[in-house]
PDB file of C-alpha atoms and ligand atoms in Angstrom:
ATOM      1  CA  MET A   1       0.000   0.000   0.000  1.00 85.00           C
ATOM      2  CA  LYS A   2       1.379   3.421  -0.942  1.00 90.00           C
ATOM      3  CA  GLN A   3       2.540   5.445   2.033  1.00 94.00           C
ATOM      4  CA  LEU A   4       1.963   9.192   2.250  1.00 97.00           C
ATOM      5  CA  ILE A   5       2.995  11.472   5.078  1.00 97.00           C
ATOM      6  CA  PHE A   6       0.235  13.938   5.918  1.00 97.00           C
ATOM      7  CA  ALA A   7       2.014  17.176   6.835  1.00 96.00           C
ATOM      8  CA  SER A   8      -0.500  18.347   9.432  1.00 94.00           C
ATOM      9  CA  ASN A   9      -0.905  18.535  13.179  1.00 91.00           C
ATOM     10  CA  ASN A  10      -4.684  18.588  12.975  1.00 93.00           C
ATOM     11  CA  ARG A  11      -6.000  15.127  13.909  1.00 92.00           C
ATOM     12  CA  HIS A  12      -9.532  15.992  12.780  1.00 93.00           C
ATOM     13  CA  LYS A  13      -8.278  16.607   9.256  1.00 95.00           C
ATOM     14  CA  ALA A  14      -6.365  13.320   9.329  1.00 94.00           C
ATOM     15  CA  ASP A  15      -9.477  11.415  10.475  1.00 93.00           C
ATOM     16  CA  GLU A  16     -11.594  12.979   7.713  1.00 94.00           C
ATOM     17  CA  ILE A  17      -8.980  12.349   5.025  1.00 95.00           C
ATOM     18  CA  ARG A  18      -8.446   8.721   6.018  1.00 94.00           C
ATOM     19  CA  ALA A  19     -12.208   8.161   5.802  1.00 92.00           C
ATOM     20  CA  LEU A  20     -12.342   9.929   2.425  1.00 93.00           C
ATOM     21  CA  LEU A  21      -9.486   7.875   0.973  1.00 91.00           C
ATOM     22  CA  ASN A  22     -11.220   4.722   2.187  1.00 85.00           C
ATOM     23  CA  ASN A  23      -7.927   3.265   3.435  1.00 81.00           C
ATOM     24  CA  ARG A  24      -6.541   3.050  -0.109  1.00 87.00           C
ATOM     25  CA  PHE A  25      -3.316   4.649   1.147  1.00 92.00           C
ATOM     26  CA  ASP A  26      -1.257   4.348   4.293  1.00 94.00           C
ATOM     27  CA  ILE A  27      -1.579   7.864   5.712  1.00 95.00           C
ATOM     28  CA  ILE A  28       1.066   8.667   8.330  1.00 95.00           C
ATOM     29  CA  THR A  29       0.546  11.776  10.437  1.00 95.00           C
ATOM     30  CA  LEU A  30       3.507  13.897  11.537  1.00 96.00           C
ATOM     31  CA  LYS A  31       3.089  12.566  15.059  1.00 95.00           C
ATOM     32  CA  GLU A  32       3.166   8.977  13.806  1.00 94.00           C
ATOM     33  CA  ALA A  33       6.260   9.779  11.736  1.00 94.00           C
ATOM     34  CA  GLY A  34       7.915  11.099  14.909  1.00 95.00           C
ATOM     35  CA  ILE A  35       8.114  14.617  13.465  1.00 96.00           C
ATOM     36  CA  GLU A  36       7.433  17.339  15.993  1.00 94.00           C
ATOM     37  CA  ILE A  37       7.300  20.570  14.107  1.00 92.00           C
ATOM     38  CA  ASP A  38       4.971  23.527  13.910  1.00 89.00           C
ATOM     39  CA  ILE A  39       5.233  24.556  10.283  1.00 90.00           C
ATOM     40  CA  PRO A  40       4.797  28.289   9.722  1.00 87.00           C
ATOM     41  CA  GLU A  41       1.909  29.508   7.581  1.00 89.00           C
ATOM     42  CA  PRO A  42       3.113  33.013   6.702  1.00 90.00           C
ATOM     43  CA  HIS A  43       1.509  33.437   3.285  1.00 95.00           C
ATOM     44  CA  GLU A  44      -1.592  35.271   2.092  1.00 96.00           C
ATOM     45  CA  THR A  45      -3.059  32.360   0.127  1.00 98.00           C
ATOM     46  CA  LEU A  46      -4.133  28.840   1.066  1.00 98.00           C
ATOM     47  CA  ALA A  47      -2.128  27.442  -1.870  1.00 98.00           C
ATOM     48  CA  LYS A  48       1.125  29.044  -0.750  1.00 98.00           C
ATOM     49  CA  ASN A  49       0.670  27.900   2.850  1.00 97.00           C
ATOM     50  CA  ALA A  50      -0.157  24.368   1.704  1.00 98.00           C
ATOM     51  CA  SER A  51       2.983  24.360  -0.475  1.00 98.00           C
ATOM     52  CA  GLU A  52       5.066  25.570   2.436  1.00 97.00           C
ATOM     53  CA  LYS A  53       3.837  22.748   4.695  1.00 97.00           C
ATOM     54  CA  SER A  54       4.404  19.930   2.183  1.00 98.00           C
ATOM     55  CA  SER A  55       7.782  21.224   1.007  1.00 97.00           C
ATOM     56  CA  VAL A  56       9.081  21.563   4.585  1.00 97.00           C
ATOM     57  CA  ILE A  57       8.172  17.916   5.211  1.00 97.00           C
ATOM     58  CA  PHE A  58       9.548  16.754   1.861  1.00 98.00           C
ATOM     59  CA  GLN A  59      12.850  18.505   2.551  1.00 97.00           C
ATOM     60  CA  LEU A  60      12.960  16.890   5.989  1.00 97.00           C
ATOM     61  CA  THR A  61      12.078  13.334   4.932  1.00 97.00           C
ATOM     62  CA  GLY A  62      12.567  13.033   1.161  1.00 97.00           C
ATOM     63  CA  LYS A  63       9.302  11.053   1.178  1.00 97.00           C
ATOM     64  CA  ASP A  64       6.035  11.424  -0.717  1.00 97.00           C
ATOM     65  CA  CYS A  65       3.745  13.645   1.329  1.00 98.00           C
ATOM     66  CA  PHE A  66       0.835  16.040   1.198  1.00 98.00           C
ATOM     67  CA  SER A  67      -0.581  18.875   3.218  1.00 98.00           C
ATOM     68  CA  GLU A  68      -3.700  20.949   3.092  1.00 98.00           C
ATOM     69  CA  ASP A  69      -4.539  24.486   4.069  1.00 97.00           C
ATOM     70  CA  SER A  70      -8.189  25.317   4.651  1.00 98.00           C
ATOM     71  CA  GLY A  71     -10.194  28.359   5.537  1.00 98.00           C
ATOM     72  CA  LEU A  72     -13.647  29.835   5.880  1.00 98.00           C
ATOM     73  CA  GLU A  73     -14.410  32.916   3.770  1.00 98.00           C
ATOM     74  CA  VAL A  74     -17.435  34.948   4.875  1.00 98.00           C
ATOM     75  CA  GLU A  75     -18.937  37.233   2.228  1.00 98.00           C
ATOM     76  CA  GLY A  76     -20.176  39.890   4.657  1.00 97.00           C
ATOM     77  CA  LEU A  77     -16.694  40.110   6.220  1.00 98.00           C
ATOM     78  CA  ASN A  78     -14.918  40.576   2.877  1.00 98.00           C
ATOM     79  CA  GLY A  79     -13.537  37.041   2.941  1.00 98.00           C
ATOM     80  CA  ALA A  80     -12.398  36.946   6.592  1.00 98.00           C
ATOM     81  CA  PRO A  81     -11.268  34.884   8.443  1.00 98.00           C
ATOM     82  CA  GLY A  82      -9.931  33.223   5.249  1.00 98.00           C
ATOM     83  CA  VAL A  83      -6.301  32.241   5.395  1.00 97.00           C
ATOM     84  CA  LYS A  84      -6.239  33.252   9.080  1.00 96.00           C
ATOM     85  CA  SER A  85      -9.083  30.871  10.046  1.00 97.00           C
ATOM     86  CA  ALA A  86      -7.030  28.875  12.566  1.00 95.00           C
ATOM     87  CA  ARG A  87      -5.748  32.032  14.303  1.00 95.00           C
ATOM     88  CA  TYR A  88      -8.723  34.395  13.864  1.00 97.00           C
ATOM     89  CA  ALA A  89      -9.004  35.363  17.558  1.00 98.00           C
ATOM     90  CA  GLY A  90      -5.230  35.368  18.114  1.00 96.00           C
ATOM     91  CA  ASP A  91      -2.187  33.143  17.697  1.00 92.00           C
ATOM     92  CA  THR A  92      -3.170  30.801  20.528  1.00 93.00           C
ATOM     93  CA  SER A  93      -6.923  30.927  19.954  1.00 94.00           C
ATOM     94  CA  ASP A  94      -9.090  27.814  20.015  1.00 97.00           C
ATOM     95  CA  ALA A  95     -12.206  27.009  18.011  1.00 97.00           C
ATOM     96  CA  THR A  96     -14.574  28.321  20.696  1.00 97.00           C
ATOM     97  CA  GLN A  97     -12.820  31.703  20.727  1.00 98.00           C
ATOM     98  CA  ASN A  98     -12.676  31.847  16.922  1.00 98.00           C
ATOM     99  CA  ASN A  99     -16.376  31.030  16.634  1.00 98.00           C
ATOM    100  CA  ALA A 100     -17.263  33.626  19.281  1.00 98.00           C
ATOM    101  CA  LEU A 101     -15.296  36.322  17.457  1.00 98.00           C
ATOM    102  CA  LEU A 102     -16.887  35.395  14.140  1.00 98.00           C
ATOM    103  CA  LEU A 103     -20.395  35.732  15.603  1.00 98.00           C
ATOM    104  CA  HIS A 104     -19.429  38.988  17.295  1.00 98.00           C
ATOM    105  CA  ASN A 105     -18.097  40.452  14.042  1.00 98.00           C
ATOM    106  CA  MET A 106     -21.275  39.400  12.221  1.00 97.00           C
ATOM    107  CA  LYS A 107     -23.690  40.920  14.745  1.00 96.00           C
ATOM    108  CA  ASN A 108     -24.958  43.584  12.362  1.00 93.00           C
ATOM    109  CA  ILE A 109     -24.321  41.756   9.099  1.00 96.00           C
ATOM    110  CA  SER A 110     -27.268  40.247   7.269  1.00 96.00           C
ATOM    111  CA  ASN A 111     -25.315  38.599   4.420  1.00 98.00           C
ATOM    112  CA  ARG A 112     -24.291  35.323   6.073  1.00 98.00           C
ATOM    113  CA  ASN A 113     -23.084  33.550   2.913  1.00 98.00           C
ATOM    114  CA  ALA A 114     -19.780  31.760   3.396  1.00 98.00           C
ATOM    115  CA  VAL A 115     -17.543  29.253   1.687  1.00 98.00           C
ATOM    116  CA  PHE A 116     -15.118  26.694   3.067  1.00 98.00           C
ATOM    117  CA  LYS A 117     -12.038  26.182   0.890  1.00 98.00           C
ATOM    118  CA  THR A 118      -9.329  23.527   0.934  1.00 98.00           C
ATOM    119  CA  VAL A 119      -6.132  23.465  -1.101  1.00 98.00           C
ATOM    120  CA  ILE A 120      -4.071  20.263  -1.041  1.00 98.00           C
ATOM    121  CA  SER A 121      -0.393  20.279  -1.960  1.00 98.00           C
ATOM    122  CA  LEU A 122       0.832  16.790  -2.887  1.00 98.00           C
ATOM    123  CA  ILE A 123       4.497  16.033  -3.451  1.00 98.00           C
ATOM    124  CA  ILE A 124       5.235  12.820  -5.354  1.00 97.00           C
ATOM    125  CA  ASP A 125       8.812  12.019  -6.396  1.00 96.00           C
ATOM    126  CA  GLY A 126       9.726  15.623  -5.660  1.00 97.00           C
ATOM    127  CA  ASN A 127       7.042  17.123  -7.940  1.00 98.00           C
ATOM    128  CA  GLU A 128       4.197  19.200  -6.525  1.00 98.00           C
ATOM    129  CA  TYR A 129       0.528  18.940  -7.529  1.00 98.00           C
ATOM    130  CA  LEU A 130      -2.290  21.186  -6.204  1.00 98.00           C
ATOM    131  CA  PHE A 131      -5.961  20.270  -5.744  1.00 98.00           C
ATOM    132  CA  GLU A 132      -8.811  22.513  -4.559  1.00 98.00           C
ATOM    133  CA  GLY A 133     -12.282  22.035  -3.151  1.00 98.00           C
ATOM    134  CA  THR A 134     -15.000  24.422  -1.962  1.00 98.00           C
ATOM    135  CA  CYS A 135     -18.272  24.082  -0.062  1.00 98.00           C
ATOM    136  CA  SER A 136     -20.802  26.920   0.092  1.00 98.00           C
ATOM    137  CA  GLY A 137     -23.211  27.636   2.897  1.00 98.00           C
ATOM    138  CA  LYS A 138     -24.302  30.089   5.570  1.00 98.00           C
ATOM    139  CA  ILE A 139     -23.136  31.138   9.031  1.00 98.00           C
ATOM    140  CA  ALA A 140     -25.676  30.237  11.729  1.00 98.00           C
ATOM    141  CA  LEU A 141     -26.819  32.770  14.340  1.00 97.00           C
ATOM    142  CA  THR A 142     -25.581  30.570  17.207  1.00 97.00           C
ATOM    143  CA  PRO A 143     -23.274  27.536  17.432  1.00 98.00           C
ATOM    144  CA  SER A 144     -24.891  24.096  17.531  1.00 98.00           C
ATOM    145  CA  GLY A 145     -23.726  20.493  17.462  1.00 98.00           C
ATOM    146  CA  THR A 146     -20.746  18.617  18.843  1.00 97.00           C
ATOM    147  CA  GLY A 147     -19.316  16.867  15.770  1.00 96.00           C
ATOM    148  CA  GLY A 148     -16.454  17.968  13.553  1.00 96.00           C
ATOM    149  CA  PHE A 149     -14.047  20.749  14.460  1.00 97.00           C
ATOM    150  CA  GLY A 150     -13.251  24.418  13.929  1.00 98.00           C
ATOM    151  CA  TYR A 151     -16.178  26.368  12.487  1.00 98.00           C
ATOM    152  CA  ASP A 152     -18.391  23.281  11.978  1.00 98.00           C
ATOM    153  CA  PRO A 153     -20.834  24.368  14.760  1.00 98.00           C
ATOM    154  CA  LEU A 154     -21.535  27.567  12.776  1.00 98.00           C
ATOM    155  CA  PHE A 155     -21.508  26.368   9.169  1.00 98.00           C
ATOM    156  CA  ILE A 156     -24.781  25.330   7.509  1.00 98.00           C
ATOM    157  CA  PRO A 157     -23.970  23.855   4.083  1.00 98.00           C
ATOM    158  CA  ASP A 158     -26.243  24.734   1.148  1.00 98.00           C
ATOM    159  CA  GLY A 159     -29.116  22.271   0.830  1.00 98.00           C
ATOM    160  CA  TYR A 160     -29.315  21.655   4.585  1.00 98.00           C
ATOM    161  CA  ASP A 161     -30.711  23.529   7.582  1.00 98.00           C
ATOM    162  CA  GLN A 162     -28.352  22.220  10.237  1.00 98.00           C
ATOM    163  CA  THR A 163     -24.667  22.805  10.904  1.00 98.00           C
ATOM    164  CA  PHE A 164     -21.892  20.410   9.907  1.00 98.00           C
ATOM    165  CA  ALA A 165     -21.416  19.768  13.644  1.00 98.00           C
ATOM    166  CA  ILE A 166     -24.986  18.404  13.840  1.00 98.00           C
ATOM    167  CA  LEU A 167     -25.046  16.736  10.414  1.00 98.00           C
ATOM    168  CA  GLY A 168     -21.952  14.687  11.266  1.00 96.00           C
ATOM    169  CA  LEU A 169     -19.178  12.993   9.348  1.00 94.00           C
ATOM    170  CA  ASP A 170     -21.370  11.044   6.915  1.00 95.00           C
ATOM    171  CA  VAL A 171     -22.867  14.207   5.428  1.00 97.00           C
ATOM    172  CA  LYS A 172     -19.628  16.177   5.692  1.00 97.00           C
ATOM    173  CA  SER A 173     -17.704  13.410   3.926  1.00 96.00           C
ATOM    174  CA  ALA A 174     -20.189  13.516   1.040  1.00 97.00           C
ATOM    175  CA  ILE A 175     -20.201  17.256   0.315  1.00 98.00           C
ATOM    176  CA  SER A 176     -17.332  19.064   2.022  1.00 98.00           C
ATOM    177  CA  HIS A 177     -14.530  21.220   0.620  1.00 98.00           C
ATOM    178  CA  ARG A 178     -12.071  18.570   1.864  1.00 98.00           C
ATOM    179  CA  LYS A 179     -14.008  15.779   0.131  1.00 98.00           C
ATOM    180  CA  LYS A 180     -13.843  17.627  -3.209  1.00 98.00           C
ATOM    181  CA  ALA A 181     -10.114  18.311  -2.940  1.00 98.00           C
ATOM    182  CA  VAL A 182      -9.351  14.755  -1.761  1.00 97.00           C
ATOM    183  CA  ASP A 183     -11.413  13.273  -4.635  1.00 97.00           C
ATOM    184  CA  GLN A 184      -9.203  15.134  -7.098  1.00 97.00           C
ATOM    185  CA  MET A 185      -6.027  13.985  -5.377  1.00 97.00           C
ATOM    186  CA  ASN A 186      -7.346  10.426  -5.288  1.00 95.00           C
ATOM    187  CA  ALA A 187      -8.167  10.494  -9.010  1.00 95.00           C
ATOM    188  CA  PHE A 188      -4.674  11.790  -9.756  1.00 96.00           C
ATOM    189  CA  LEU A 189      -3.024   9.143  -7.557  1.00 94.00           C
ATOM    190  CA  LYS A 190      -4.952   6.439  -9.429  1.00 90.00           C
ATOM    191  CA  THR A 191      -3.408   7.629 -12.701  1.00 93.00           C
ATOM    192  CA  ILE A 192       0.134   7.139 -11.393  1.00 87.00           C
ATOM    193  CA  ALA A 193      -0.446   4.017  -9.268  1.00 70.00           C
TER     194      ALA A 193
HETATM  195  P1  ITT B 201      -2.407  22.069  10.001  1.00 59.09           P
HETATM  196  O1  ITT B 201      -1.916  23.378   9.448  1.00 59.09           O
HETATM  197  O2  ITT B 201      -1.452  21.423  10.952  1.00 59.09           O
HETATM  198  O3  ITT B 201      -2.887  21.129   8.928  1.00 59.09           O
HETATM  199  P2  ITT B 201      -4.512  23.714  11.149  1.00 59.09           P
HETATM  200  O4  ITT B 201      -5.686  23.439  12.035  1.00 59.09           O
HETATM  201  O5  ITT B 201      -3.562  24.797  11.557  1.00 59.09           O
HETATM  202  O6  ITT B 201      -3.724  22.337  10.889  1.00 59.09           O
HETATM  203  P3  ITT B 201      -5.165  25.273   8.799  1.00 59.09           P
HETATM  204  O7  ITT B 201      -3.965  26.120   8.957  1.00 59.09           O
HETATM  205  O8  ITT B 201      -5.494  24.751   7.443  1.00 59.09           O
HETATM  206  O9  ITT B 201      -5.078  23.982   9.724  1.00 59.09           O
HETATM  207  O10 ITT B 201      -6.370  26.076   9.434  1.00 59.09           O
HETATM  208  C1  ITT B 201      -7.614  25.751   9.067  1.00 59.09           C
HETATM  209  C2  ITT B 201      -8.588  26.251  10.102  1.00 59.09           C
HETATM  210  O11 ITT B 201      -9.800  26.509   9.393  1.00 59.09           O
HETATM  211  C3  ITT B 201      -8.890  25.182  11.118  1.00 59.09           C
HETATM  212  O12 ITT B 201      -8.108  25.289  12.283  1.00 59.09           O
HETATM  213  C4  ITT B 201     -10.371  25.423  11.384  1.00 59.09           C
HETATM  214  O13 ITT B 201     -10.515  26.476  12.309  1.00 59.09           O
HETATM  215  C5  ITT B 201     -10.867  25.909  10.042  1.00 59.09           C
HETATM  216  N1  ITT B 201     -11.347  24.779   9.224  1.00 59.09           N
HETATM  217  C6  ITT B 201     -10.729  24.191   8.176  1.00 59.09           C
HETATM  218  N2  ITT B 201     -11.436  23.170   7.699  1.00 59.09           N
HETATM  219  C7  ITT B 201     -12.538  23.100   8.474  1.00 59.09           C
HETATM  220  C8  ITT B 201     -13.635  22.240   8.505  1.00 59.09           C
HETATM  221  O14 ITT B 201     -13.760  21.228   7.667  1.00 59.09           O
HETATM  222  N3  ITT B 201     -14.570  22.461   9.422  1.00 59.09           N
HETATM  223  C9  ITT B 201     -14.468  23.474  10.298  1.00 59.09           C
HETATM  224  N4  ITT B 201     -13.443  24.319  10.364  1.00 59.09           N
HETATM  225  C10 ITT B 201     -12.476  24.138   9.450  1.00 59.09           C
END
């Protein structure tokens, strides 16, 4: 089975991606690879940050690997939190603080349209390939649900009236930004397998 290092410290992402790839690949997290590193994400685009993460790990290991950078873009906030989604309420902020700040900043904003975006950077034999996925929806008025991670308690995907955190992994795995990006990566990997 082909082994791929997933250049991420987010275990929720790893769980979702393993489920999406249906165990077709042996996905090794940084922790499992014994790599303790907090890779900087200094860039202004998801693609550049994703590239940074995978290339740092490729330089360190010389092995096939991939990373992903994701973010939530809210129309009424001119695309914020966007590339800063993980650190919206500050460098050490957690999801509860980020969600609280998002709701606070949207108090007087009626346009609640938002889009989740994922960019995957895959490095195979030293060559990089990028894959993108998006998922449109709306920001709820209050958080609800316990599933998922990050902004899932606030994000209601189009076609549904509950948040990803209530809908759960089955629905999220069928329609999410990550699912769309992983499907593209999977299709590409099949062509070179
Ligand atoms: P790595 O960089 O180690 O992969 P991270 O959590 O820092 O992990 P990102 O830099 O890509 O990941 O930040 C993405 C943030 O966007 C993440 O922390 C969540 O707050 C949010 N996010 C991304 N995908 C999400 C999803 O599917 N559901 C809810 N929130 C999500």
